[in-house]
Short mmCIF file of C-alpha atoms and ligand atoms in Angstrom, two decimals:
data_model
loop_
_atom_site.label_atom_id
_atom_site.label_comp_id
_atom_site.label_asym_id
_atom_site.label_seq_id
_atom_site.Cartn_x
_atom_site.Cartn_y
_atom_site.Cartn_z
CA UNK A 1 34.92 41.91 157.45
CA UNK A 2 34.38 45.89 158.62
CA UNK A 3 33.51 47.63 155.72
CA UNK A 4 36.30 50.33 156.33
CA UNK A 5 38.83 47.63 156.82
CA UNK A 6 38.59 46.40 153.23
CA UNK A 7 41.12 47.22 150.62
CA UNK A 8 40.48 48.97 147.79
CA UNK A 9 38.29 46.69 145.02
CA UNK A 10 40.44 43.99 143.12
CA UNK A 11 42.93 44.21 145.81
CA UNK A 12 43.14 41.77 148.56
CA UNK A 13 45.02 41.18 152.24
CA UNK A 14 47.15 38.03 152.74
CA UNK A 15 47.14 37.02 156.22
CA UNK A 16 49.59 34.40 157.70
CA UNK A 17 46.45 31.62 158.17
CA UNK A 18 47.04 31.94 153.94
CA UNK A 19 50.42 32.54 153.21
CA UNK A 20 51.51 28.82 153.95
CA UNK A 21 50.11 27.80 150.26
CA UNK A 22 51.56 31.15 148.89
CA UNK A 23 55.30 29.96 150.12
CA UNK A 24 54.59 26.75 148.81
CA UNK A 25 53.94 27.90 145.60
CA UNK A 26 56.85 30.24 145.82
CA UNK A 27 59.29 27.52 147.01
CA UNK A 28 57.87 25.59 144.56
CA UNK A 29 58.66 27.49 141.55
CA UNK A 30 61.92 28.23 142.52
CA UNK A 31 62.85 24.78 143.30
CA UNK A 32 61.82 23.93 139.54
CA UNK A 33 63.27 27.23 137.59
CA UNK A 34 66.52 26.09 139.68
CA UNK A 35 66.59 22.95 137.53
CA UNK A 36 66.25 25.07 134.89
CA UNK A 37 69.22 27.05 134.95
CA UNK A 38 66.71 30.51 135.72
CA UNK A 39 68.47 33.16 137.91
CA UNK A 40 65.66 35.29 140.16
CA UNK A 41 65.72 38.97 138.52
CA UNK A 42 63.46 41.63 140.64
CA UNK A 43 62.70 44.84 138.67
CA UNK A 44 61.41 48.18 139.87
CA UNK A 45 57.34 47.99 140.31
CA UNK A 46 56.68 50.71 138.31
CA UNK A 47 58.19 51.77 135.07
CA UNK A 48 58.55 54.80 132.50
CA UNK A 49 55.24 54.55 130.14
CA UNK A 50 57.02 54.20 127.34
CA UNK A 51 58.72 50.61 128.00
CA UNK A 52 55.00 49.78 128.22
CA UNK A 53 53.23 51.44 125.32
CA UNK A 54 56.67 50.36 123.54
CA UNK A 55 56.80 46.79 124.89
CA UNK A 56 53.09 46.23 124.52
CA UNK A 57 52.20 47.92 121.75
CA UNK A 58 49.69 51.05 122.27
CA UNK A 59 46.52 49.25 120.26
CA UNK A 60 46.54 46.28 123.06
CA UNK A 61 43.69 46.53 125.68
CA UNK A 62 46.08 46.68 128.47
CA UNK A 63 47.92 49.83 127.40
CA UNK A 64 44.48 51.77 126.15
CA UNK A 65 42.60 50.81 128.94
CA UNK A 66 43.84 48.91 131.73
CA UNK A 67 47.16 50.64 133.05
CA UNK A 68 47.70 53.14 136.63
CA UNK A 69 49.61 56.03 135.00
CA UNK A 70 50.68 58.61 137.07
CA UNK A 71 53.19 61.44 136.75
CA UNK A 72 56.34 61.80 139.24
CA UNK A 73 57.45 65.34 140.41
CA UNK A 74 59.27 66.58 137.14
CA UNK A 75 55.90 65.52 134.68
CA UNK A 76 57.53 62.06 133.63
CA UNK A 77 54.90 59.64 133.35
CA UNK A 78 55.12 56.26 135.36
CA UNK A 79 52.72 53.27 135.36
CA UNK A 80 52.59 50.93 137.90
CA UNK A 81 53.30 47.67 135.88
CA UNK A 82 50.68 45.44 134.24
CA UNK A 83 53.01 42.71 133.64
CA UNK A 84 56.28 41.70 134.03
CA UNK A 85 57.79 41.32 130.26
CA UNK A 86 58.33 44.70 129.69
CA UNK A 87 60.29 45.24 132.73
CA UNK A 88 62.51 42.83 132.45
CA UNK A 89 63.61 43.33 129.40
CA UNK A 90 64.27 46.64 129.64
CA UNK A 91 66.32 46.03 132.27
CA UNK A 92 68.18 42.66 130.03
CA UNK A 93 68.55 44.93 126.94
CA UNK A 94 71.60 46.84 128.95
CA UNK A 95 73.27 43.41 129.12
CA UNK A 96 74.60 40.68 126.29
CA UNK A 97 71.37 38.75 125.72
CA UNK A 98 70.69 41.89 122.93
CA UNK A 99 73.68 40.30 121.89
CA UNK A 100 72.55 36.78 121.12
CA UNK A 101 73.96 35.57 124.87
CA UNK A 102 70.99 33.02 126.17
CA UNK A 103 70.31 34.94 129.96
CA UNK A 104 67.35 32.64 131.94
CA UNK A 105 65.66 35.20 134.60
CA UNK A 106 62.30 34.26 136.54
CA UNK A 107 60.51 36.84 138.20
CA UNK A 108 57.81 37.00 141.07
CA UNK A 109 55.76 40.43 141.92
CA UNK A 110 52.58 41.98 142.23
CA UNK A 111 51.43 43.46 138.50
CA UNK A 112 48.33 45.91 138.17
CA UNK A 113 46.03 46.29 136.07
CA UNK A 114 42.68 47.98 135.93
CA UNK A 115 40.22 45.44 135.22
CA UNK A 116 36.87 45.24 136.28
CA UNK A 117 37.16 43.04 139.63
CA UNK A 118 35.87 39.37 139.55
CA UNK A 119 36.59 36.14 141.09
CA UNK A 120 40.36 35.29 139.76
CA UNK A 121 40.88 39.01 137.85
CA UNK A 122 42.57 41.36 140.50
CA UNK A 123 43.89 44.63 139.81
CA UNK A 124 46.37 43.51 142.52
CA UNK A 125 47.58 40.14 141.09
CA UNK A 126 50.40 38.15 141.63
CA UNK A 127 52.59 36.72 138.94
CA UNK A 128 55.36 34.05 138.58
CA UNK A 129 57.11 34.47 134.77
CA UNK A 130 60.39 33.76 133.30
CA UNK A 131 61.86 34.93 130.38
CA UNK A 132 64.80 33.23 128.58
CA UNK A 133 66.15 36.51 126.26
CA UNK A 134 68.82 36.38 123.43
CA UNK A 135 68.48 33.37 121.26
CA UNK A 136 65.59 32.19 119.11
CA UNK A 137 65.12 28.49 118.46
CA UNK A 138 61.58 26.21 118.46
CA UNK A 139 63.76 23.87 120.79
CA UNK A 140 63.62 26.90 123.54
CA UNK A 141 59.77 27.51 122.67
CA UNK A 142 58.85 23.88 123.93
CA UNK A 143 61.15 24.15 127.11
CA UNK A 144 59.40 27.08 128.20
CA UNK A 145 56.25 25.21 127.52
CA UNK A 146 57.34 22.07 129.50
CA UNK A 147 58.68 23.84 132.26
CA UNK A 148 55.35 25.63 132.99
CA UNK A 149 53.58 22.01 132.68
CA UNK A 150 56.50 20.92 135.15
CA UNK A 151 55.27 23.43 137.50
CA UNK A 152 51.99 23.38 137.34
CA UNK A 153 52.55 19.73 138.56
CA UNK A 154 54.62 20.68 140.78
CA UNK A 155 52.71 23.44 143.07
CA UNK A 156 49.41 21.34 142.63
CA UNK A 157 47.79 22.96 139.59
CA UNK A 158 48.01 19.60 137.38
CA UNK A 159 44.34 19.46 135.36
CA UNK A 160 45.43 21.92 133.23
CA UNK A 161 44.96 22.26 129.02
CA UNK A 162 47.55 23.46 127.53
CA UNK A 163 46.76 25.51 123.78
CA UNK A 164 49.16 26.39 121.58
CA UNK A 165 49.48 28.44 118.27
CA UNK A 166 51.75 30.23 115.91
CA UNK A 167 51.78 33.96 115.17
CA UNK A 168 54.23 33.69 112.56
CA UNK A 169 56.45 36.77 111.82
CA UNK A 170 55.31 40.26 111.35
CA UNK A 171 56.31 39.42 107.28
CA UNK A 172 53.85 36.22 107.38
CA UNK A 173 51.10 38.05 108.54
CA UNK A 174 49.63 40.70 105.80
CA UNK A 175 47.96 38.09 103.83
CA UNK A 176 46.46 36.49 106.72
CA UNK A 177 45.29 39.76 107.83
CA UNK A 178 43.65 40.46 104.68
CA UNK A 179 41.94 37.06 104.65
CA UNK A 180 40.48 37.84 108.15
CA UNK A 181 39.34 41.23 107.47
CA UNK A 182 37.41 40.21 104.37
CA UNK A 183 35.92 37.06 106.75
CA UNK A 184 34.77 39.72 109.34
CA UNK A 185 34.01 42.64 107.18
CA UNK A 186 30.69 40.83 105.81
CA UNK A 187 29.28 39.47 109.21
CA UNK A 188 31.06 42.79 111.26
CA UNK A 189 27.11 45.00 111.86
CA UNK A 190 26.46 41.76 114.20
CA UNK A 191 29.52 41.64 115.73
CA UNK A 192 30.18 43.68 119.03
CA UNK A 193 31.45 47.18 119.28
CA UNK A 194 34.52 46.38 119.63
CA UNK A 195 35.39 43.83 117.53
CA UNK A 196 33.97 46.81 114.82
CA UNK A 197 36.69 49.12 116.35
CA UNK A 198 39.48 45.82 116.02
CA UNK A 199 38.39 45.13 112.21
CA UNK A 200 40.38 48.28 110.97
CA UNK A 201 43.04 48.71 113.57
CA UNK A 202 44.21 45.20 114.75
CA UNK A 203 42.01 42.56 113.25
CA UNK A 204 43.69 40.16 115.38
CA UNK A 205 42.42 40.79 118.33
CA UNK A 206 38.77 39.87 117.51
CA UNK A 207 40.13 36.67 117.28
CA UNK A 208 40.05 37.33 120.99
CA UNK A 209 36.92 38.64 121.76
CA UNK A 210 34.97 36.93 124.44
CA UNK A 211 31.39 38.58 123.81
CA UNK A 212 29.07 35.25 122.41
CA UNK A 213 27.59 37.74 119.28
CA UNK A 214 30.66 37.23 117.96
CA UNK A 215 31.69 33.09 118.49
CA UNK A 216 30.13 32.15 115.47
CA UNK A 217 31.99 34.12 113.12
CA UNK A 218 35.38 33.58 115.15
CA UNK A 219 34.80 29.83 114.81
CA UNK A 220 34.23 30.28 110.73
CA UNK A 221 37.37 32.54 110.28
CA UNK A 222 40.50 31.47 107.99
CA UNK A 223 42.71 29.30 109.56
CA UNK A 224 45.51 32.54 109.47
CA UNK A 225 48.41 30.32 110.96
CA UNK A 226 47.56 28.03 107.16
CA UNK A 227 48.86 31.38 105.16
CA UNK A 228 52.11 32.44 106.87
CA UNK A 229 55.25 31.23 105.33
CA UNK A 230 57.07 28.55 104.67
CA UNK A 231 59.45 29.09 107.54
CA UNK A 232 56.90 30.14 110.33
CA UNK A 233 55.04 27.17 109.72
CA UNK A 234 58.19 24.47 110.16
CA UNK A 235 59.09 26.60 113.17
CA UNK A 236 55.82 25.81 114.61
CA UNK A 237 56.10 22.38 113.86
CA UNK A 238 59.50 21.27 115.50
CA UNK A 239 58.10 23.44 118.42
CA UNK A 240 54.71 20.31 118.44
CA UNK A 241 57.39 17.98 117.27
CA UNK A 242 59.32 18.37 120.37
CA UNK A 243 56.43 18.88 122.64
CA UNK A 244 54.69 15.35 121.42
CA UNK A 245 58.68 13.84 121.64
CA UNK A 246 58.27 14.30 125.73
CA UNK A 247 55.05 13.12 125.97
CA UNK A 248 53.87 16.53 126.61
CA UNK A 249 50.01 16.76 125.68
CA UNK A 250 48.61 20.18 123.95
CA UNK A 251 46.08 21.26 121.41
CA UNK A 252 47.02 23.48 118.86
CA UNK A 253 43.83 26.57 119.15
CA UNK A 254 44.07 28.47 115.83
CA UNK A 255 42.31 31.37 117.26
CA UNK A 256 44.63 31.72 120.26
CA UNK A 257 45.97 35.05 119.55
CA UNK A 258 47.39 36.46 123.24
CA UNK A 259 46.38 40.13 123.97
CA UNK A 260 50.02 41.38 123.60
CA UNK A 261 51.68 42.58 120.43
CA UNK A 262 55.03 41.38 120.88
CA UNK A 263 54.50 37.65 120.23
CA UNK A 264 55.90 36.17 117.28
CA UNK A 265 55.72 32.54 116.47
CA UNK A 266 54.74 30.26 119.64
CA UNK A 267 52.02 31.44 121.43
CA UNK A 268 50.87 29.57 124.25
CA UNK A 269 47.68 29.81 126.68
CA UNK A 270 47.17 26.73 129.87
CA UNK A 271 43.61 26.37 130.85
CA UNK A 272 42.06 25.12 134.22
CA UNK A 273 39.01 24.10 135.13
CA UNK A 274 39.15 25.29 138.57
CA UNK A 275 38.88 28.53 137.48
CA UNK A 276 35.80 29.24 135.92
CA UNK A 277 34.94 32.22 134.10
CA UNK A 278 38.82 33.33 134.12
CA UNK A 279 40.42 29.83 132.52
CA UNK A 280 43.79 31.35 131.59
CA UNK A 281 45.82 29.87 134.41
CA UNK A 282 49.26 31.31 132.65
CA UNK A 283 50.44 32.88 129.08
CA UNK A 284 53.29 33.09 127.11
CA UNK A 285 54.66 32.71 124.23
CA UNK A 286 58.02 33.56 121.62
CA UNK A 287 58.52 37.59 121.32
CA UNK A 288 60.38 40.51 119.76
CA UNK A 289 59.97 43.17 122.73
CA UNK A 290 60.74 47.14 121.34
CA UNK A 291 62.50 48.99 123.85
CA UNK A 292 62.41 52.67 124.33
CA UNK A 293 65.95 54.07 123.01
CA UNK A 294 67.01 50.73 121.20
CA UNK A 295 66.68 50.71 117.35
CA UNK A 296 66.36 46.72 117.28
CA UNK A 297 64.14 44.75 119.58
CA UNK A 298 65.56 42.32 121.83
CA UNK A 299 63.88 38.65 121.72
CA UNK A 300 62.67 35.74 124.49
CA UNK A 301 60.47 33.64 125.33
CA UNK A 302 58.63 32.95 128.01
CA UNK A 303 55.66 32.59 130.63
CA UNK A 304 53.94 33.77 133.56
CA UNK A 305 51.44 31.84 135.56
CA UNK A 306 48.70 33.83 137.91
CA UNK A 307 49.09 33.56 141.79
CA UNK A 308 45.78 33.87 142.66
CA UNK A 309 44.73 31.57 139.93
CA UNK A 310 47.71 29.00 141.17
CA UNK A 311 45.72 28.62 144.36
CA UNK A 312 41.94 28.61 142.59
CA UNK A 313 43.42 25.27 140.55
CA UNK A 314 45.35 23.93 144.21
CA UNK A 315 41.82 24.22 145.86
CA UNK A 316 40.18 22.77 142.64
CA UNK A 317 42.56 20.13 143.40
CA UNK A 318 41.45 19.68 146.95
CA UNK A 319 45.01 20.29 147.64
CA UNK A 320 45.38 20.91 151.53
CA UNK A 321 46.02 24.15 152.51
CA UNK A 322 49.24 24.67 155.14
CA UNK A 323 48.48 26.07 158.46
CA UNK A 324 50.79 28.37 159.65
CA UNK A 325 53.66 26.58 162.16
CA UNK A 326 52.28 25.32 165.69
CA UNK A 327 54.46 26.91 168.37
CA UNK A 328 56.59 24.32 170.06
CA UNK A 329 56.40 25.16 173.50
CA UNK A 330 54.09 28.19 175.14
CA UNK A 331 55.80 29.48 178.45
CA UNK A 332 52.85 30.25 181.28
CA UNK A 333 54.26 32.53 184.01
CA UNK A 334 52.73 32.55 187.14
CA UNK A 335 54.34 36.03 188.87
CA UNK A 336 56.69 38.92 187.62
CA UNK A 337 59.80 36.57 188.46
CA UNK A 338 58.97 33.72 186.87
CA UNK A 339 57.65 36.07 183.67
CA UNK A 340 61.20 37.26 184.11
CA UNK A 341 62.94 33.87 183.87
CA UNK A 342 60.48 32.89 181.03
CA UNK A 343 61.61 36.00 178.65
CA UNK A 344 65.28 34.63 178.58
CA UNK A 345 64.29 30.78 178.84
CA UNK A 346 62.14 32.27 175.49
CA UNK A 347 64.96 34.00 174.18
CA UNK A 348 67.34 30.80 174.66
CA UNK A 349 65.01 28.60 172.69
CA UNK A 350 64.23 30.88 169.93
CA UNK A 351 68.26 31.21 169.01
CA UNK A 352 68.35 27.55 168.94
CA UNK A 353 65.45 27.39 166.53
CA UNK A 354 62.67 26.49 168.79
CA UNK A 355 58.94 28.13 168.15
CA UNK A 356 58.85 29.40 171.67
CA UNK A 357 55.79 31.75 172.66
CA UNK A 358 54.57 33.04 175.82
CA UNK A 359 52.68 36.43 177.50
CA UNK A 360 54.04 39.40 177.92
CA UNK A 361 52.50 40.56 180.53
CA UNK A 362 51.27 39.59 183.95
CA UNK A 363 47.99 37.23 183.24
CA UNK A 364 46.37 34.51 184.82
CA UNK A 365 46.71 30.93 184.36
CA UNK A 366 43.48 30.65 182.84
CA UNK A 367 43.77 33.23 180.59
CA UNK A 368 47.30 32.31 179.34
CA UNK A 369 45.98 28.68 178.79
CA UNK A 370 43.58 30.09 176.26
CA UNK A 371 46.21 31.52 174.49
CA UNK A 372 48.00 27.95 174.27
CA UNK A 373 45.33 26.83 172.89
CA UNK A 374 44.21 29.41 170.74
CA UNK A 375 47.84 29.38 168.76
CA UNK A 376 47.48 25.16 168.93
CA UNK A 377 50.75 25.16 171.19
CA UNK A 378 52.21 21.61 171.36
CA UNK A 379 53.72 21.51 174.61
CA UNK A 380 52.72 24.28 177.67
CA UNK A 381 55.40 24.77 180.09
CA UNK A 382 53.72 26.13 183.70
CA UNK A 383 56.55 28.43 185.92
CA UNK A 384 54.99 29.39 189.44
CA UNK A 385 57.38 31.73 192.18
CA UNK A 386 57.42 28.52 194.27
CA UNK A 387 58.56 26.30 190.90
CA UNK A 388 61.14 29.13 190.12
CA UNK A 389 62.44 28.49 193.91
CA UNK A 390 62.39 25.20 193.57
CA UNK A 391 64.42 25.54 190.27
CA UNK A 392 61.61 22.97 188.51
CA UNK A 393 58.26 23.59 186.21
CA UNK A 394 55.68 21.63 184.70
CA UNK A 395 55.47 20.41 181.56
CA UNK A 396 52.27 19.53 179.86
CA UNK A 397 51.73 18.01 176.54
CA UNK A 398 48.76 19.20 174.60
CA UNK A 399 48.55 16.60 172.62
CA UNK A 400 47.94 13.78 175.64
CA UNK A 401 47.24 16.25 178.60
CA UNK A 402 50.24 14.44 179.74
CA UNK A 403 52.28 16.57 182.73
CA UNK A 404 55.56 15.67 184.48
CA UNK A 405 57.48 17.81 186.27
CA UNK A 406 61.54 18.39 185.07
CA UNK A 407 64.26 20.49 186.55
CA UNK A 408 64.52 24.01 184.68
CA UNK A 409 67.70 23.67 183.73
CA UNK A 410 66.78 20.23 181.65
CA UNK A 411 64.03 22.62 179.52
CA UNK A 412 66.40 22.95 176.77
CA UNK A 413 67.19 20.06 176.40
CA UNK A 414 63.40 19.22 175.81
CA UNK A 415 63.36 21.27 172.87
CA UNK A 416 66.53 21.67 171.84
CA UNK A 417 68.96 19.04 170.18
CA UNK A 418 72.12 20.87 171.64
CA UNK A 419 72.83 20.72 174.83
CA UNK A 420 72.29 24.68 176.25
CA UNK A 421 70.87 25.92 179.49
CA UNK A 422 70.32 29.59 180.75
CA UNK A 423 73.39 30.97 182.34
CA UNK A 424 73.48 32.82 185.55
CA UNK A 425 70.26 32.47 188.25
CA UNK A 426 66.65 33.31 187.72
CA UNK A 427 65.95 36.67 188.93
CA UNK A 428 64.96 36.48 192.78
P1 HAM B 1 49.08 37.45 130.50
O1 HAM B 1 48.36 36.35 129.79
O2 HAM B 1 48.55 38.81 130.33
O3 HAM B 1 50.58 37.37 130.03
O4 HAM B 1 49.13 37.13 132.06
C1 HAM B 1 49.65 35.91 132.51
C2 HAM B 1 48.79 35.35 133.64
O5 HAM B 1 48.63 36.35 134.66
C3 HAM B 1 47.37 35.01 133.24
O6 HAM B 1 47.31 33.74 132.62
C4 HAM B 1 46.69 35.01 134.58
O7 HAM B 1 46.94 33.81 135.29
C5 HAM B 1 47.38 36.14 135.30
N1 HAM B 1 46.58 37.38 135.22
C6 HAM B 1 46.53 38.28 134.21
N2 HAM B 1 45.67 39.28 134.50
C7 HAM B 1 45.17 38.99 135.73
C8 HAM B 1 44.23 39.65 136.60
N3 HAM B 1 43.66 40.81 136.29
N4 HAM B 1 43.95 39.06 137.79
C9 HAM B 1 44.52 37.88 138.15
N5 HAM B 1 45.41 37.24 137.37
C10 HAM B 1 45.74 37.78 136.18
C11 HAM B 1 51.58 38.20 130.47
O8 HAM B 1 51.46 38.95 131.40
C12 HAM B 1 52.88 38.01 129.74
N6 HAM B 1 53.85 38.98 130.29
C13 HAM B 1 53.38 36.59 129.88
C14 HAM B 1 54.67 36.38 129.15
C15 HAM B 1 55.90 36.31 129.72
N7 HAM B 1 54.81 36.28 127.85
C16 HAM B 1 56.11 36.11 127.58
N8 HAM B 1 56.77 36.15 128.70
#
């Protein structure tokens, strides 16, 4: 590709040769949320800051480092969003679920984020979520974990791990925060810089950290999930109860931690191998999300898978990729009345349904032949001036090389299961 034609880095063009697997992950998803009971909700792109440093919590590495903030005319800031959460739960807390009311949404959008570009991590990505807001029960944690298995399977991104934890509630956690912090504060001088920076301000998070310095002592730390309460802990076990009850495999990853503050309880992470160095194929998890101007958070659970990664896992799985749709029938006109008579025989077939296609301009047979064959045309249908007098054309099948001649006025019928034919005569 031209260098000046490229987007900018982490971005990326989808051209109709690619969208065919896009739709059918699309189509896919909202075939399953369907069953599901999930109504599509479609927020605005970009929010006010605060439902993000709010929603996210301003210590996460997507608030300090990763968000496009900008300011509109009157000096509000705006960020383009980095996930879709936030959002949408802004947008429920005007309605009853901050009332307890169960409200099912899904969601599908582009989310930004600046990250340092690789294969699978955009700063352009695509994400399909849901969030069920309102109630809290383990028995909703484990649907919104089955339903993302159920459609994983069913857009072609089966293969997949799927890890589980519990963050208990914000009350469990001090004691298991203490216990970390004394784990990490004797090994911290050869841990990485910022897991030093995490030990005093969210000690959670080095839980997280990816740098290999630091696996060793993130495989020794304290179980943290063994010291939360009581309550948090049989939570998290009807929520593995349920899970093993349909059959539904997962592995319960004591370190899985998310990188957003508002989970409570169930977290949730699916791997794929098809991914490589990015494995998170989707995230979720149980959360209390604070929005700006309400004095109580408003709760959900819920999910959202990566696009892009979607399709990694689908080629992984040698999953065919759909070409775009083969035009039925490609009109050749041989002379400025028979181009004439194609437009509306074109125009016909199209409001019946057909995929009818044809030159728009005055071009030889030769060339418009290409064309047939360059857009894999099924059928080619050949109009001459002396065909046009004759009121008949060729029709050739692509497929065979087969040709017979019929009368124009039987060319709908060809194509068409209705029985329709051009009114009034071709142009002379
Ligand atoms: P997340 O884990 O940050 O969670 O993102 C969910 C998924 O989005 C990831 O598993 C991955 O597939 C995709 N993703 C994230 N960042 C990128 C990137 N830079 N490039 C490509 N794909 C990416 C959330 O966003 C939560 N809002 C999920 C959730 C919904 N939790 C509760 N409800």
């Amino acid at each position: 590709m031209a260098k000046n034609s490229a987007p900018p880095p982490g971005t990326g063009d989808i051209f109709p040769e690619e969208i065919g697997s896009w739709l059918a992950i699309e189509n896919g998803a909202r075939e399953i949320f369907r069953r599901y009971g999930y109504g599509e909700i479609r927020t605005p792109v970009f929010e006010y800051t605060e439902v993000f440093q709010r929603g996210l919590g301003d210590e996460t590495e997507v608030v300090k480092k990763e968000m496009y903030t900008f300011e509109d005319r009157g000096g509000r800031s705006l960020t383009l969003r980095p996930e879709g959460t936030a959002g949408v739960m802004r947008a429920l807390s005007g309605t009853e679920a901050l009332n307890g009311v169960e409200t099912r949404v899904f969601y599908m959008g582009s989310m930004f984020r600046g990250e340092r570009p690789s294969a699978g991590r955009r700063r352009e990505f695509h994400q399909i979520g849901v969030e069920n807001a309102g109630r809290v029960s383990p028995a909703l944690d484990a649907e919104s974990i089955t339903l993302l298995a159920r459609l994983l399977d069913h857009v072609g991104a089966s293969g997949y791990q799927i890890l589980l934890n519990t963050r208990g509630v914000k009350e469990d956690r001090k004691e298991a925060e203490q216990a970390l912090r004394e784990h990490f504060s004797s090994v911290i001088d050869s841990m990485c810089e910022d897991c030093r920076e995490r030990l005093n301000r969210n000690v959670w998070r080095i839980l997280d950290c990816k740098q290999p310095q630091c696996q060793c002592h993130i495989e020794s730390a304290p179980d943290a999930a063994s010291l939360f309460g009581q309550a948090s802990k049989d939570y998290f076990k009807e929520v593995c109860d349920i899970l093993s009850d349909l059959s539904i495999p997962f592995r319960v990853e004591p370190r899985l931690v998310r990188g957003l503050d508002y989970y409570v309880h169930t977290v949730f992470e699916l791997t794929h191998p098809g991914l490589g160095g990015q494995s998170a194929i989707a995230g979720g998890g149980r959360y209390e999300l604070a929005v700006p101007g309400l004095n109580r958070p408003i709760v959900g659970v819920g999910f959202a898978a990566g696009v892009e990664r979607l399709l990694m896992a689908r080629e992984y799985n040698k999953v065919p990729s759909i070409p775009p749709e083969r035009p039925k029938v490609y009109l050749v006109s041989l002379g400025k009345s028979a181009l004439r008579y194609n437009i509306r025989l074109a125009d016909l077939l199209r409001s019946k349904g057909v995929h009818t296609m044809l030159e728009a301009e005055e071009k030889s047979m030769k060339s418009q032949m290409r064309s047939a064959d360059r857009l894999k045309a099924e059928n080619v249908l050949i109009l001459g001036e002396n065909e046009l007098a004759a009121g008949s054309c060729v029709l050739k099948n692509m497929a065979d090389g087969s040709q017979k001649n019929i009368p124009l006025d039987k060319v709908p019928a060809e194509f068409c299961k209705e029985d329709v034919s051009l009114s009034g005569k071709p142009p002379a």
